[in-house]
Short mmCIF file of C-alpha atoms and ligand atoms in Angstrom, two decimals:
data_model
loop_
_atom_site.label_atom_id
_atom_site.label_comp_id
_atom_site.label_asym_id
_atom_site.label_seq_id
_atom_site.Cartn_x
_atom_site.Cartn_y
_atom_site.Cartn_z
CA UNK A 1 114.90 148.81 205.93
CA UNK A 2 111.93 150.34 206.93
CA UNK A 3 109.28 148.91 208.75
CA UNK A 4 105.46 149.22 207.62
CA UNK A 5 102.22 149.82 208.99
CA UNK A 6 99.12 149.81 206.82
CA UNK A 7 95.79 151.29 207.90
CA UNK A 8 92.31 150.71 205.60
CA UNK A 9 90.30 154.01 205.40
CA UNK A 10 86.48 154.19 204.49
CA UNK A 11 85.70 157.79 203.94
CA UNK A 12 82.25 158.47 202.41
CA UNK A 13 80.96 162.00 200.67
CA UNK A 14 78.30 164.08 201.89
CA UNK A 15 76.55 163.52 199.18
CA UNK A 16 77.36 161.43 195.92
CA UNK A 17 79.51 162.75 193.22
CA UNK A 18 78.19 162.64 189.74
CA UNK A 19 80.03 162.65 186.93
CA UNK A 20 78.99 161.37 183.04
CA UNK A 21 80.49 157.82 184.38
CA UNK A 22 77.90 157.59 187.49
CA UNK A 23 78.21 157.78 191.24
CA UNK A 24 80.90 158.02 193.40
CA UNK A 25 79.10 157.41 197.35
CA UNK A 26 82.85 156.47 199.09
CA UNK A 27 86.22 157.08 199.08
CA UNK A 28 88.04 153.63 200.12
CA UNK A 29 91.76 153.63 200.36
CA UNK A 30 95.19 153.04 202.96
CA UNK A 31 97.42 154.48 204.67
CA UNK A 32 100.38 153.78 205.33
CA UNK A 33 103.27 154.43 207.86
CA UNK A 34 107.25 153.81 207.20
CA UNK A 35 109.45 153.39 209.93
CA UNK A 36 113.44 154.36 209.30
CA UNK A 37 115.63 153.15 211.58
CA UNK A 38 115.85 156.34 214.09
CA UNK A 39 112.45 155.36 214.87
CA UNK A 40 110.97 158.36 212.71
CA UNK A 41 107.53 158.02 211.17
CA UNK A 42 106.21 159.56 208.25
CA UNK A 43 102.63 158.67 206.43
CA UNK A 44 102.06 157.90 203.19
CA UNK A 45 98.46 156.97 201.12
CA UNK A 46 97.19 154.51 198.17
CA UNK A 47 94.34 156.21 197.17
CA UNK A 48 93.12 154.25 193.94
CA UNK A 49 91.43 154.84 190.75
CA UNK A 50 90.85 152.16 189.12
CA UNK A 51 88.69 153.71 186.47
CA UNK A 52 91.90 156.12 185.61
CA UNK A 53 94.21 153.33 184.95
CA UNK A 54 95.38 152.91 188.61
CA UNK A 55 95.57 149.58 190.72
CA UNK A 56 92.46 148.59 192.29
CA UNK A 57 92.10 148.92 197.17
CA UNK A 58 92.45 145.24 196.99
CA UNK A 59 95.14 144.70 194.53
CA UNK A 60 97.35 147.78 196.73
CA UNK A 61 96.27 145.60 199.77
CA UNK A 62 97.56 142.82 198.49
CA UNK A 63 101.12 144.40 196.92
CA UNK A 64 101.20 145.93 200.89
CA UNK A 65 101.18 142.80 202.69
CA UNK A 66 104.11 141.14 200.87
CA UNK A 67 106.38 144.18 202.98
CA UNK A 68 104.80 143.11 206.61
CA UNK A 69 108.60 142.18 207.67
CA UNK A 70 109.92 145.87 206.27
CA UNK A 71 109.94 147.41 202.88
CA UNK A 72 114.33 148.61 201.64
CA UNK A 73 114.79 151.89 199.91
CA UNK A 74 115.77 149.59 196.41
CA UNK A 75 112.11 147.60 196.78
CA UNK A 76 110.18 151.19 197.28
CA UNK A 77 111.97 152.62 193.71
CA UNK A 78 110.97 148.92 191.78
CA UNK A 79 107.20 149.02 192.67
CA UNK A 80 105.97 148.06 189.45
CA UNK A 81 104.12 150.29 186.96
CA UNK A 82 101.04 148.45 187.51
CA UNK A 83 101.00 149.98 191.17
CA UNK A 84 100.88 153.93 190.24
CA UNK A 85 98.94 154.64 193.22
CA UNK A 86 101.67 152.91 195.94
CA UNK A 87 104.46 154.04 193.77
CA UNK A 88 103.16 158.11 194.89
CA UNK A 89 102.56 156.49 198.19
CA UNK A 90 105.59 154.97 199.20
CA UNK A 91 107.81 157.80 197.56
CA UNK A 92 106.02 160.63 199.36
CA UNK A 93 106.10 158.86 202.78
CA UNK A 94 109.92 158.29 202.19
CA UNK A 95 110.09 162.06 201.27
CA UNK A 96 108.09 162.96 203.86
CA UNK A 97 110.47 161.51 206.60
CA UNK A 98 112.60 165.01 205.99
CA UNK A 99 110.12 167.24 204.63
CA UNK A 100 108.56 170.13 206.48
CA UNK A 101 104.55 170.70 206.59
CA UNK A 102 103.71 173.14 203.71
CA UNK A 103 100.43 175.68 204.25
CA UNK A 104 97.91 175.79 201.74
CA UNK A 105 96.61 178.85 202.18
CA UNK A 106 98.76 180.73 199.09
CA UNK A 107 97.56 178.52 196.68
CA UNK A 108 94.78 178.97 194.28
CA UNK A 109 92.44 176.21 194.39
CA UNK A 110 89.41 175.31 191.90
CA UNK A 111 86.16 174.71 193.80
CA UNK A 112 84.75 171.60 192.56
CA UNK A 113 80.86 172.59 192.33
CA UNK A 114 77.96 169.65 191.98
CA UNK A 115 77.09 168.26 188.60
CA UNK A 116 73.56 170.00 187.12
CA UNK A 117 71.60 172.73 188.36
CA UNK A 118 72.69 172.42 192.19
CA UNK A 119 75.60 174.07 191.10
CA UNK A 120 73.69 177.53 190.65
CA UNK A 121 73.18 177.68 194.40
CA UNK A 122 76.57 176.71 195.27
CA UNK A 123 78.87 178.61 193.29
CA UNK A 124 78.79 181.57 195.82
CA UNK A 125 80.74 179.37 198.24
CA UNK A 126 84.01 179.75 195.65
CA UNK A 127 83.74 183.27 196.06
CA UNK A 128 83.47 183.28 199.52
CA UNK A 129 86.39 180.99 200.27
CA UNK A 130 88.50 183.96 197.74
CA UNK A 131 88.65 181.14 194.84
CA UNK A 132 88.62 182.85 191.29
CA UNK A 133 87.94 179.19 189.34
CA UNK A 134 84.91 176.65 189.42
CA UNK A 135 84.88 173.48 188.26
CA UNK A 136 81.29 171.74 186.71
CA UNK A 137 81.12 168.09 185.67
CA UNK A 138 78.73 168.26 182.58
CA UNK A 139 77.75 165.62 180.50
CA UNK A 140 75.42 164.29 183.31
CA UNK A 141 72.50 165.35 181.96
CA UNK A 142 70.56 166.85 178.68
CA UNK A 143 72.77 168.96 176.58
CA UNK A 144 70.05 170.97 176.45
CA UNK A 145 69.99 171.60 179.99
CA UNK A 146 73.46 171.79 181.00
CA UNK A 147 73.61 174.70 178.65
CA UNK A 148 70.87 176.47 179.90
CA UNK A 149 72.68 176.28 182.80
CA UNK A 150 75.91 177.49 182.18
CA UNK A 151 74.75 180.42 180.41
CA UNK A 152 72.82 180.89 184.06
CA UNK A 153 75.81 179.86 186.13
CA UNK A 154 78.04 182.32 183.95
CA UNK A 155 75.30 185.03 184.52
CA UNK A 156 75.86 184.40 188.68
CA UNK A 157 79.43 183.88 188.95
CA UNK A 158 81.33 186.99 189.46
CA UNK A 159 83.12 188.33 186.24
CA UNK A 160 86.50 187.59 187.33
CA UNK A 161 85.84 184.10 187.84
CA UNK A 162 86.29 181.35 185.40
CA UNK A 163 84.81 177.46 185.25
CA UNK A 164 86.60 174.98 184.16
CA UNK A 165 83.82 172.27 182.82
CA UNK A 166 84.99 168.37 182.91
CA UNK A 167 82.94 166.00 180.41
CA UNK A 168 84.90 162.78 182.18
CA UNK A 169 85.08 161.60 178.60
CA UNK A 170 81.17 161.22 178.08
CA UNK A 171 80.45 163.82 174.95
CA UNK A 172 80.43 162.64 171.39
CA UNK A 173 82.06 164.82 169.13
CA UNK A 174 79.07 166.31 168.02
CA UNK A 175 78.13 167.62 172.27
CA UNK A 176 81.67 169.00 172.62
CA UNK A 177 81.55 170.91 169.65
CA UNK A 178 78.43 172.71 170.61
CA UNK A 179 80.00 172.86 174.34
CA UNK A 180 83.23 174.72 172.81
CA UNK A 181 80.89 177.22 170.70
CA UNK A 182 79.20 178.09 173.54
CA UNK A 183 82.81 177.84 175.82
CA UNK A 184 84.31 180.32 172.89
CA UNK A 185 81.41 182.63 172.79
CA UNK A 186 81.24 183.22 176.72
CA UNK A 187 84.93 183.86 176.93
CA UNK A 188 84.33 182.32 180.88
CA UNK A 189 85.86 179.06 180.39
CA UNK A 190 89.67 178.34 181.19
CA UNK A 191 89.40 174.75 179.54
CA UNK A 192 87.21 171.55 178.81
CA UNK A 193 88.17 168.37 180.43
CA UNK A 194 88.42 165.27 178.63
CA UNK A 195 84.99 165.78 176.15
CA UNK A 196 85.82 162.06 174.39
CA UNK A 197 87.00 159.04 175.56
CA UNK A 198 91.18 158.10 175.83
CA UNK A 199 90.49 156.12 172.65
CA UNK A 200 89.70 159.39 170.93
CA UNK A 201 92.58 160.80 170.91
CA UNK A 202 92.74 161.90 167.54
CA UNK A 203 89.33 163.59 167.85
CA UNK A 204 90.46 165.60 169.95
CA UNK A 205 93.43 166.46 168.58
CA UNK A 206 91.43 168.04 165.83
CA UNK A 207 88.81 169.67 168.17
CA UNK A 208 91.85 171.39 169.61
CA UNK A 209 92.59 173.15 166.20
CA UNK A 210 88.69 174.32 165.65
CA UNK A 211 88.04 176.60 168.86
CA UNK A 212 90.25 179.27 171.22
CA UNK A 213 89.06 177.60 174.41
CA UNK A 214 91.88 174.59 175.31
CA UNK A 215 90.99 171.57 175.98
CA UNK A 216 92.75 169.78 178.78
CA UNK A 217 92.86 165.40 178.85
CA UNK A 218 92.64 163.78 182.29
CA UNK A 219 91.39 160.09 181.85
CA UNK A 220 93.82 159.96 178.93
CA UNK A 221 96.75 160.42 181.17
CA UNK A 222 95.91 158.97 184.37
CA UNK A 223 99.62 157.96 184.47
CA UNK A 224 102.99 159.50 184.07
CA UNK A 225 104.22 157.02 180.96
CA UNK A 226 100.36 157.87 179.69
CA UNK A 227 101.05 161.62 180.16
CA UNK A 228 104.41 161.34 178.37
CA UNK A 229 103.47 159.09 175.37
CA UNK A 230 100.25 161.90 174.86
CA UNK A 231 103.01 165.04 174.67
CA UNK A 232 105.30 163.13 172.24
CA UNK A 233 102.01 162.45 170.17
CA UNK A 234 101.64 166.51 169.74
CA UNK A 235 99.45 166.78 172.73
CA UNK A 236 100.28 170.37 173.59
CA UNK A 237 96.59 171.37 175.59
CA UNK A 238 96.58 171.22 179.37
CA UNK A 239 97.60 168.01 181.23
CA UNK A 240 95.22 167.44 184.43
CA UNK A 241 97.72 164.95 187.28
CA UNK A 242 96.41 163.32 189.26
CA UNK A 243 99.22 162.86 191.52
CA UNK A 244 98.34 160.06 193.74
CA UNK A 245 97.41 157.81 191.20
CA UNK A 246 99.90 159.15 188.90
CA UNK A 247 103.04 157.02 189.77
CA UNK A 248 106.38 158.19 191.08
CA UNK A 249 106.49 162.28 192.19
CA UNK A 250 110.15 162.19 191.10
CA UNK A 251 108.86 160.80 187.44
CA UNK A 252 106.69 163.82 187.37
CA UNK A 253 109.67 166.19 188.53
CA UNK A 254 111.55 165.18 185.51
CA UNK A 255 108.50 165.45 183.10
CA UNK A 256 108.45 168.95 184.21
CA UNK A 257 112.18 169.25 183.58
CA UNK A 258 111.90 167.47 179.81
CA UNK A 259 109.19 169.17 178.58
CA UNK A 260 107.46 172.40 178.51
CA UNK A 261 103.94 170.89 180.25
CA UNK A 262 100.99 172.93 181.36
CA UNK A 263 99.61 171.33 183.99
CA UNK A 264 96.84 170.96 186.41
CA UNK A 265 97.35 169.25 189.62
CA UNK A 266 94.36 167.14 191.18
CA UNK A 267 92.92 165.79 193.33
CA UNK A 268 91.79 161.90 193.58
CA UNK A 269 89.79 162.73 196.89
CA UNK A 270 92.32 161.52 198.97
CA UNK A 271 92.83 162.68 202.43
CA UNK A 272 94.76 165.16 204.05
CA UNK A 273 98.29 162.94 203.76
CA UNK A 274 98.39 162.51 199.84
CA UNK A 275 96.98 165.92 199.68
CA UNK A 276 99.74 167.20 201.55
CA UNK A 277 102.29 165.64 199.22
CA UNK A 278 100.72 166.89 196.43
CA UNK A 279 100.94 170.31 197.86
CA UNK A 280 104.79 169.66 198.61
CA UNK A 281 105.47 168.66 195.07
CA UNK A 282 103.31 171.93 193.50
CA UNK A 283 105.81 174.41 195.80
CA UNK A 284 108.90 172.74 193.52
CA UNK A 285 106.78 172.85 189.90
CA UNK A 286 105.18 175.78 190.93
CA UNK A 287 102.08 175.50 188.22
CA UNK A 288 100.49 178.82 186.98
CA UNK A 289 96.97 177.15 187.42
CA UNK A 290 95.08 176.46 190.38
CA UNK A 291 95.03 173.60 191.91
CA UNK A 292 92.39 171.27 191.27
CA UNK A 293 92.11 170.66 194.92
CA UNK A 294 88.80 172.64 196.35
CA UNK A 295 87.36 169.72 197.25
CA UNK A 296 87.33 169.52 201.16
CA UNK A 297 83.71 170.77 201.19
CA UNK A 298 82.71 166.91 199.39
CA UNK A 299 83.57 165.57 202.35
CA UNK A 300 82.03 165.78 206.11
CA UNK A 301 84.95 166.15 209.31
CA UNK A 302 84.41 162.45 209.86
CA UNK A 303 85.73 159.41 208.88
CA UNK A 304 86.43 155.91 209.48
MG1 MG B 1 88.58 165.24 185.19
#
């Protein structure tokens, strides 16, 4: 048995994150501490998104307090699919119990820059922290605009440097068509993230075929059984994890062992402890893409 602490976080952003779906002003989610029986200690965090298929900070409150007496090794490997978020939680703070602290500093990272124009006067940071990908949420505004942009934001960033641009599902086909022209023609972009909605599957399965630049889903695989049923559908683009909402990190281990993936681990925004397990489980799939993890700027030293 292990006995279980749980501890609420509130962690809001500098400023609000935009994406085609809206705002994003707060990070809310829990951490929590195992117990074994030698009286080690070793963290673990539920850091929900709902929106991505995950359980919701209330309903991963809830599962929580059913363990206040203790939580066995057989209950934390039959947390039910429905709690993808705890299942990464409890596994990594299990794993974590014998697991050494892993530096981040040889890992590529992609700098997550602002939505619209603000990120023309940002994108210098990437450079300067020695990152050689950006990331830009479009779909927020005009197409007009956001193309303006990018041929702008392509003209700044250094010529080594790619972007990686994330629609969040919120392009018809019509806008991502014109966005891979433009993607194809520039030669700067290393994918597009999720242009349609998950119920467009098909869609993009035949935008795939029509342009060079990949497209990568997200939204559509916000969990492992999601990620598995899209590669057996013919899915063969890039796969963007989000780990901590993802389900079980030994799930994704055998993925990786199954099938030939190409992956992108993310981030959810969580703090440094799920962020830390997602760093232990990228030294054992080692993925040839940065991490989708430059995203400590979003959020100020504070927190409550
Ligand atoms: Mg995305």
């Amino acid at each position: 048995m292990y006995q279980l602490s749980v501890t609420p976080y509130n962690r809001p952003f500098r400023q609000p994150l935009q994406t085609s779906q809206g705002e994003w002003k707060t990070r809310k989610g829990i951490i929590i501490a195992l117990e074994d029986s030698q009286g080690r200690v070793s963290y673990g965090e539920i850091a929900p998104l709902p929106s991505f298929g995950s359980e919701t900070y209330e309903e991963a409150l809830k599962f929580c307090s059913q363990f206040s007496q203790g939580i066995s090794l057989a209950a934390i490997y039959q947390i039910p699919e429905q709690f993808p978020a705890c299942q990464f939680a409890f596994e990594s703070a299990l794993k974590g119990l014998t697991a050494t602290q892993i530096e981040e500093d040889g890992f590529a990272l992609s700098y997550l820059l602002p939505a619209g124009k603000k990120a023309l006067e940002k994108c210098h940071y990437a450079k300067e922290q020695g990152q050689k990908t950006c990331k830009w949420k479009i779909g927020v505004f005009s197409l007009q605009e956001e193309l303006a942009w990018f041929q702008q934001l392509i003209n700044i960033l250094p010529e080594e440097m790619t972007l990686r641009l994330d629609a969040n599902g919120g392009l018809t086909v019509s806008e991502a068509e014109q966005w891979l022209k433009v993607a194809d023609a520039s030669g700067r972009v290393e994918f597009i993230e999720q242009p349609l909605p998950p119920s467009q599957f098909q869609e993009m399965q035949e935008l795939a075929k029509g342009f060079q630049t990949v497209l990568a889903l997200d939204e559509s695989v916000g969990t492992l059984s999601q990620l598995e049923t899209c590669y057996l559908q013919g899915w063969r683009g890039v796969f963007v994890v989000k780990c901590a909402i993802a389900g079980y990190p030994h799930y994704l281990r055998q993925l990786c062992q199954t099938y030939p993936l190409d992956l992108v681990l993310s981030s959810v925004m969580e703090t440094s402890v799920a962020r830390q397990a997602v760093f232990r489980l990228a030294t054992t799939l080692s993925p040839h893409r940065a991490l989708g993890f430059g995203v400590n700027h979003w959020f100020s030293e504070k927190s409550s």
